[in-house]
mmCIF file of C-alpha atoms in Angstrom:
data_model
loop_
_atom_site.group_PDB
_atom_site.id
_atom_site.type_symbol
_atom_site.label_atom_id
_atom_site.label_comp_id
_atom_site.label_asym_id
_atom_site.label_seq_id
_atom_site.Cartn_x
_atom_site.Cartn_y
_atom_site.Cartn_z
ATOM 1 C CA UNK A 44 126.525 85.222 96.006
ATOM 2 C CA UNK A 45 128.860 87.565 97.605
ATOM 3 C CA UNK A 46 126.999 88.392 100.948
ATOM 4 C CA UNK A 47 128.873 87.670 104.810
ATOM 5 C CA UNK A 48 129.287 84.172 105.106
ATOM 6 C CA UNK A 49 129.416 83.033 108.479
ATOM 7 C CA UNK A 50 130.429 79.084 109.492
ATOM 8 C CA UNK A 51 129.672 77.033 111.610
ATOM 9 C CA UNK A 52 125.848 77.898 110.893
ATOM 10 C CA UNK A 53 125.738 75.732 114.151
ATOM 11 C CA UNK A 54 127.772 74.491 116.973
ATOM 12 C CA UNK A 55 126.779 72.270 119.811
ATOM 13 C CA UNK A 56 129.914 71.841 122.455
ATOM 14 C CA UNK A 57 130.188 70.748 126.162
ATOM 15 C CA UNK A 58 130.432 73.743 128.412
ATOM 16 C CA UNK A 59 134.210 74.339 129.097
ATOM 17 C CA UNK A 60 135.606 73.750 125.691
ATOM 18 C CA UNK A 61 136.142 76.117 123.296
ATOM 19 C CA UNK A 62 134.478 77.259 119.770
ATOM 20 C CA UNK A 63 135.499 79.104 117.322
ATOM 21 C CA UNK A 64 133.413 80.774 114.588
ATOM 22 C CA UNK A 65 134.264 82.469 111.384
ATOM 23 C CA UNK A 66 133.361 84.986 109.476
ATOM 24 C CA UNK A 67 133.946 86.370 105.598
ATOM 25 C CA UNK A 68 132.381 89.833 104.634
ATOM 26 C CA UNK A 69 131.223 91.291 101.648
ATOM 27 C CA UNK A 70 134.691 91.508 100.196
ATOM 28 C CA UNK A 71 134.990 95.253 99.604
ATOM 29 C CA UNK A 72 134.113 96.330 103.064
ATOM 30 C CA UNK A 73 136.115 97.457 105.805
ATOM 31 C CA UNK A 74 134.256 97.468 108.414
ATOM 32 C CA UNK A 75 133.502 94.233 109.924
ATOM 33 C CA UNK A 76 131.128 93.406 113.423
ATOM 34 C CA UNK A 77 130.399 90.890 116.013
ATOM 35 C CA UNK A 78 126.865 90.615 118.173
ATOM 36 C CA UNK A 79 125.090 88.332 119.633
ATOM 37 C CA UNK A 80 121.265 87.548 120.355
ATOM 38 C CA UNK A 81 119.040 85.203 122.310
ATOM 39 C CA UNK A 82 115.793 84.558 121.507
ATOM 40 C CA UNK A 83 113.279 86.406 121.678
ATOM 41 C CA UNK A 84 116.142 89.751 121.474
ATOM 42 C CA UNK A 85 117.355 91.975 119.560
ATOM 43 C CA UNK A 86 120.855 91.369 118.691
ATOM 44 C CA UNK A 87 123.437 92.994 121.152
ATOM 45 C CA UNK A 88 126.970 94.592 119.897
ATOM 46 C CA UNK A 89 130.250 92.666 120.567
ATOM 47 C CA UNK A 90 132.317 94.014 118.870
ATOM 48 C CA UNK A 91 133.702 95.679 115.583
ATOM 49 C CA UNK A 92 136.698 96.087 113.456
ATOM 50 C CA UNK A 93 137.854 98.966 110.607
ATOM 51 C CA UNK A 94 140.411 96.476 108.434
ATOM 52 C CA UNK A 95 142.713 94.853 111.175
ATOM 53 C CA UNK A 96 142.423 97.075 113.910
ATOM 54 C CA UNK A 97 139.499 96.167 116.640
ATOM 55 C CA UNK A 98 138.266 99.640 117.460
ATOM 56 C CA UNK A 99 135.632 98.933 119.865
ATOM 57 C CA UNK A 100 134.181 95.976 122.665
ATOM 58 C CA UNK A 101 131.299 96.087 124.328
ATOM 59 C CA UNK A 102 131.233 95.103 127.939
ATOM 60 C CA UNK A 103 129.580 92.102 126.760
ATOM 61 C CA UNK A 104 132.820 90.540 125.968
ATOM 62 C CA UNK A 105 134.232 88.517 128.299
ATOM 63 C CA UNK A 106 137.851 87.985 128.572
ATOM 64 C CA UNK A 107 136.863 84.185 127.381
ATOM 65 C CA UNK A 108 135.704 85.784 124.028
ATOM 66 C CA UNK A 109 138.675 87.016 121.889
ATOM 67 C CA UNK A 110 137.665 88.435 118.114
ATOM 68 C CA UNK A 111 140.482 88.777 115.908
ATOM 69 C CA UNK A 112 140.354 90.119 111.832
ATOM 70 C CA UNK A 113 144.172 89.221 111.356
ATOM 71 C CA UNK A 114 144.426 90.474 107.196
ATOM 72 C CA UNK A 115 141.473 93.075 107.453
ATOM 73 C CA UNK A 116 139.338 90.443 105.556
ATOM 74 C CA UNK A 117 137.630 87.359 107.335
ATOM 75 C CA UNK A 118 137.565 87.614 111.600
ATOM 76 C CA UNK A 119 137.485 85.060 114.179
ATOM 77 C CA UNK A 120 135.684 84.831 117.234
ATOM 78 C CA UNK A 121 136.703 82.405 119.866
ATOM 79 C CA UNK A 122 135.152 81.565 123.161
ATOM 80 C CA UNK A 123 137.079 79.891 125.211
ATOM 81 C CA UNK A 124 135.803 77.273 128.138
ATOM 82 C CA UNK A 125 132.449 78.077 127.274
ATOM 83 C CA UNK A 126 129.481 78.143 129.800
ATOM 84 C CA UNK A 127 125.936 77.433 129.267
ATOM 85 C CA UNK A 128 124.947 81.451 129.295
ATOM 86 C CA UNK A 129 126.926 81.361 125.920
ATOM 87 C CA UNK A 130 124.208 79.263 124.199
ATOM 88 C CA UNK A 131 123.025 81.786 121.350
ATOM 89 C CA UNK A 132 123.073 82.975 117.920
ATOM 90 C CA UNK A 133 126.684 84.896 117.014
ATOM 91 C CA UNK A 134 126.095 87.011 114.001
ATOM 92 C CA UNK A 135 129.063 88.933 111.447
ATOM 93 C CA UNK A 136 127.698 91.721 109.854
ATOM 94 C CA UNK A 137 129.550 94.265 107.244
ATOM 95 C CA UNK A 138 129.867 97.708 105.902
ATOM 96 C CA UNK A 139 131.523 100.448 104.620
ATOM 97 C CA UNK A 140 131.431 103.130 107.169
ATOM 98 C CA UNK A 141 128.544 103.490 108.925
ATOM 99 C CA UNK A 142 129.428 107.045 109.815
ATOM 100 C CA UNK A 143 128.313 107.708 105.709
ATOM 101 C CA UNK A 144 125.053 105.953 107.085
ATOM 102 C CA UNK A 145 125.922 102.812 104.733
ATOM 103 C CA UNK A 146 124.293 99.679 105.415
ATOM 104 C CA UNK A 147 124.902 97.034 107.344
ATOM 105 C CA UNK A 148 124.586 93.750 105.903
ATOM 106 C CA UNK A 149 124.023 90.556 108.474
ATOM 107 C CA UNK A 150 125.293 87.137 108.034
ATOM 108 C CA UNK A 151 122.997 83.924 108.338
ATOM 109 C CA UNK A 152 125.055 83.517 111.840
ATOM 110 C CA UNK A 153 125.794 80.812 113.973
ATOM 111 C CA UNK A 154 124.208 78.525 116.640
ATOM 112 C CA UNK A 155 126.038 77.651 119.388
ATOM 113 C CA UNK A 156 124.639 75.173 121.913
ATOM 114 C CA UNK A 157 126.718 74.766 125.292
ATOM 115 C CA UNK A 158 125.185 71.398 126.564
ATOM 116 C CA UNK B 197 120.466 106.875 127.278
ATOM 117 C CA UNK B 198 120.137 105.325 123.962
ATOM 118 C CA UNK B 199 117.076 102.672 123.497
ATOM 119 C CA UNK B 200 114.692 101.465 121.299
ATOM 120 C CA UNK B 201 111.787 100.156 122.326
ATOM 121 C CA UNK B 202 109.206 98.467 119.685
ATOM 122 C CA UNK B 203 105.989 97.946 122.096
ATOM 123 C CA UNK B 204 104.384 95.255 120.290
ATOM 124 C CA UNK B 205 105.839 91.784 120.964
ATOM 125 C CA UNK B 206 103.992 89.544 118.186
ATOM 126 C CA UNK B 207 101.314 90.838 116.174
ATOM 127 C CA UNK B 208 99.246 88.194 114.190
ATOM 128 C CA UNK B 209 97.166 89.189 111.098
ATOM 129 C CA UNK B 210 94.899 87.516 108.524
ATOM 130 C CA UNK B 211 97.084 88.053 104.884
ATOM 131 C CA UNK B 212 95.630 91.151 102.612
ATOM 132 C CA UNK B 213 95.352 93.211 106.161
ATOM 133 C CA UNK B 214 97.406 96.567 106.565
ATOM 134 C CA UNK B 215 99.668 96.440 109.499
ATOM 135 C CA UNK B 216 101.961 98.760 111.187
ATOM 136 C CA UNK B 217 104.878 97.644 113.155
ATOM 137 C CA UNK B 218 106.001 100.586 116.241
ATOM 138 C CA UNK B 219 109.627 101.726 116.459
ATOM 139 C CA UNK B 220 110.101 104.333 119.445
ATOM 140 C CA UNK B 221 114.054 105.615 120.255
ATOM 141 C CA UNK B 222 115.500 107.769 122.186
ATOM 142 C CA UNK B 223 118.713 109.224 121.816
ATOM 143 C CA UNK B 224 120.595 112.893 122.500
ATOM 144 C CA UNK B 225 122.987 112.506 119.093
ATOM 145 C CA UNK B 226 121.966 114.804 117.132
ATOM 146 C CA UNK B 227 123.090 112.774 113.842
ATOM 147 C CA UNK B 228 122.142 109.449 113.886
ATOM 148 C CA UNK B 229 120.809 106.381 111.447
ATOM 149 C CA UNK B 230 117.812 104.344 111.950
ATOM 150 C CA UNK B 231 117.360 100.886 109.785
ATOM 151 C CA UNK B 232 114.533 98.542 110.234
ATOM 152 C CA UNK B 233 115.490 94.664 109.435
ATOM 153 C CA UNK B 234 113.348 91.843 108.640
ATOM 154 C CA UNK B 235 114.830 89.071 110.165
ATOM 155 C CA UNK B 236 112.957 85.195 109.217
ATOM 156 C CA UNK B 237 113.412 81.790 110.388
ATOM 157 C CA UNK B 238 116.396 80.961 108.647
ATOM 158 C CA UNK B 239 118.321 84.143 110.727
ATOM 159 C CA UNK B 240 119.770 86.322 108.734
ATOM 160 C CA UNK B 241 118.710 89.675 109.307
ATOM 161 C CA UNK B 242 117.973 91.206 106.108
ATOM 162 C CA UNK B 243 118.443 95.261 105.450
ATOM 163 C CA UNK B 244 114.860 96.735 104.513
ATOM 164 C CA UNK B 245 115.644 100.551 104.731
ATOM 165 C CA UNK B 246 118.220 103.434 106.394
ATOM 166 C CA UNK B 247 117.176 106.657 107.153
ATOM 167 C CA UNK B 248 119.149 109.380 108.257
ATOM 168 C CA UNK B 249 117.985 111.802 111.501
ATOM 169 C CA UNK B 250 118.000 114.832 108.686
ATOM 170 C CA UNK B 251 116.176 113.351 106.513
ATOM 171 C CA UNK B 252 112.473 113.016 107.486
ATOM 172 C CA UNK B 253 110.801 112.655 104.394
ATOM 173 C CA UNK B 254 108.429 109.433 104.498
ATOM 174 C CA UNK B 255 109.603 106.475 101.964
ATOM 175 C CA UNK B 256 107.329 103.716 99.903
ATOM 176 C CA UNK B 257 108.311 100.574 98.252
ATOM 177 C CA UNK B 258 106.248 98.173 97.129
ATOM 178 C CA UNK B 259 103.940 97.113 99.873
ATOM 179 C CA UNK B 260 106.202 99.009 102.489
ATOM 180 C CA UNK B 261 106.358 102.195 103.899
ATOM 181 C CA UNK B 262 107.929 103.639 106.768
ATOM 182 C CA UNK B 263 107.642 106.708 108.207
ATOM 183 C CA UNK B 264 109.435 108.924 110.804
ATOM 184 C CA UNK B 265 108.776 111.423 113.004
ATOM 185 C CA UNK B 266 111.758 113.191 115.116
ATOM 186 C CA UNK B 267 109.007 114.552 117.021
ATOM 187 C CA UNK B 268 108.015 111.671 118.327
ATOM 188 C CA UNK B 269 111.081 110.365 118.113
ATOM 189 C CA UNK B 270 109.231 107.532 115.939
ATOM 190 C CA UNK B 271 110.374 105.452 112.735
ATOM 191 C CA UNK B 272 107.015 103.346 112.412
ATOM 192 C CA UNK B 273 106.649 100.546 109.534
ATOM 193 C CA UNK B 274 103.945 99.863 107.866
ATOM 194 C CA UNK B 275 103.175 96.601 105.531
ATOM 195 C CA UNK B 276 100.208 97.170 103.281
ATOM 196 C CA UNK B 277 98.174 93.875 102.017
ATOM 197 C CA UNK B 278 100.496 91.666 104.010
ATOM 198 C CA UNK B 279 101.583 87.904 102.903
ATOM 199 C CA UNK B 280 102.179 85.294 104.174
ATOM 200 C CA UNK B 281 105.971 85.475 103.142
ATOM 201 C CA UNK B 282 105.846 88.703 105.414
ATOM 202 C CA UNK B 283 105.640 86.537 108.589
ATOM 203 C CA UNK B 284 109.148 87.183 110.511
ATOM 204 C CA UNK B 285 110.391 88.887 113.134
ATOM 205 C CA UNK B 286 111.362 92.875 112.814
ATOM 206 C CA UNK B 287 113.761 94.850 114.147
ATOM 207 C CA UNK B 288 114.484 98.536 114.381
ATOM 208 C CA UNK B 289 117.911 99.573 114.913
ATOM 209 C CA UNK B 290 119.443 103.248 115.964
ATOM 210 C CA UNK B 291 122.959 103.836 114.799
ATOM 211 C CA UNK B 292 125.044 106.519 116.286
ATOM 212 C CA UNK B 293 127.333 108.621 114.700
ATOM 213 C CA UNK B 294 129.459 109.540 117.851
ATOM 214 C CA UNK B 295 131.666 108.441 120.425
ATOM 215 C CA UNK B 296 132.594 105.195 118.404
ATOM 216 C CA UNK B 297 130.617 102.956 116.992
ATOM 217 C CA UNK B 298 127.287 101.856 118.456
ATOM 218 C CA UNK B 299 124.224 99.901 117.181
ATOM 219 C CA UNK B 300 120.872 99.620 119.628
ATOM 220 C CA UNK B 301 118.566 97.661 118.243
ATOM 221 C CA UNK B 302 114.890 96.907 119.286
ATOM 222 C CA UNK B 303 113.493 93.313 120.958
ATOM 223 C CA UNK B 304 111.861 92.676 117.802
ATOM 224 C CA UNK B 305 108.210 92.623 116.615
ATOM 225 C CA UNK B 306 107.155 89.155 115.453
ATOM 226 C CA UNK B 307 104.777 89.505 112.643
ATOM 227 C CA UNK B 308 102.537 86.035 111.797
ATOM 228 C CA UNK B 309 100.251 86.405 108.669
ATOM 229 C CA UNK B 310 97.536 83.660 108.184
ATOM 230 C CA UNK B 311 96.095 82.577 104.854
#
């Protein structure tokens, strides 16, 4: 299967240290995106990359949260000292360009627990 | 302002029953893309359908069919003889073609179908 792959599927840290999650897209697309939901929400936008470059953040990211996509392929996202309000569900998602109205295709994403 | 607002916050049917799922935006783009996902317990949101603000016309597959109305600035969903294996939550989601990228999505509509 060659959907986005997204790991840890789940994280449980102690608030202050940091996580970092990964994610692989569908391998021909160039667009790549971060967002993040709690229960019983819709997910919210992070953040998203065309290849390497990081074209937009929401003001959702914190400077603790850093998202990087170093070859254009797979992306990072790191939280650093992590606080409780960080306890949700990170999902990648993938496309070509959405501006071409192509779809978006979401990751299983991952669980993060701050205890 | 960009929002999407999907009224109904669980909706619990008995399976073979016709239900329709509410999807209300707003928006000033005048391009735009809405997509509805279906998203169950495991979490990965999975695509169900695009549509594009010019394009209006109303679509059918399978037991789905959605239908939109720039009117009423509406993209409602409807599941016809619903299953069991329909129980999940659903999201609309308004895509903008300007200023950057930008997704909106909905709070969800959680959909339980009893045998």
């Amino acid at each position: 299967d060659t959907g986005v792959s997204q790991n840890p599927r789940h994280k449980i840290t102690k608030r202050g240290q940091n996580v970092t999650f990964r994610c692989d897209p569908i391998s021909e697309h160039n667009r790549l995106y971060w967002y993040r939901q709690t229960l019983g929400q819709g997910p919210e936008f992070l953040t998203y990359f065309q290849n390497e470059a990081q074209l937009e953040k929401s003001r959702l990211l914190s400077d603790r949260f850093s998202a990087e996509r170093p070859k254009g392929s797979f992306s990072t996202l790191e939280i650093q000292r992590t606080e409780q309000g960080d306890s949700a569900m990170y999902l990648c998602a993938s496309s070509l360009t959405v501006n071409s109205g192509n779809t978006i295709y979401f990751g299983e994403g991952s669980w993060l627990t701050v205890v | 302002a960009q929002k999407v607002t999907q009224a109904q916050t669980e909706i619990s049917v008995v399976e073979k029953e016709d239900v329709t799922l509410d999807c209300v935006y707003e928006t000033r783009d005048t391009t735009y893309y809405l997509f509805w996902y279906k998203q169950p317990p495991s979490g990965e949101l999975v695509f169900l359908i695009r549509r594009n603000s010019f394009d209006e016309q109303n679509e059918i597959s399978g037991r789905y069919s959605w239908n939109f109305q720039k009117s009423t600035s509406s993209f409602n969903f409807t599941i016809t003889a619903s299953q069991v294996v329909d129980s999940a939550v659903y999201f609309c989601a308004l895509i903008l073609n300007t200023g950057g990228f930008k997704t909106i999505f909905g709070a969800g509509t959680r959909l339980f179908v009893k045998a």
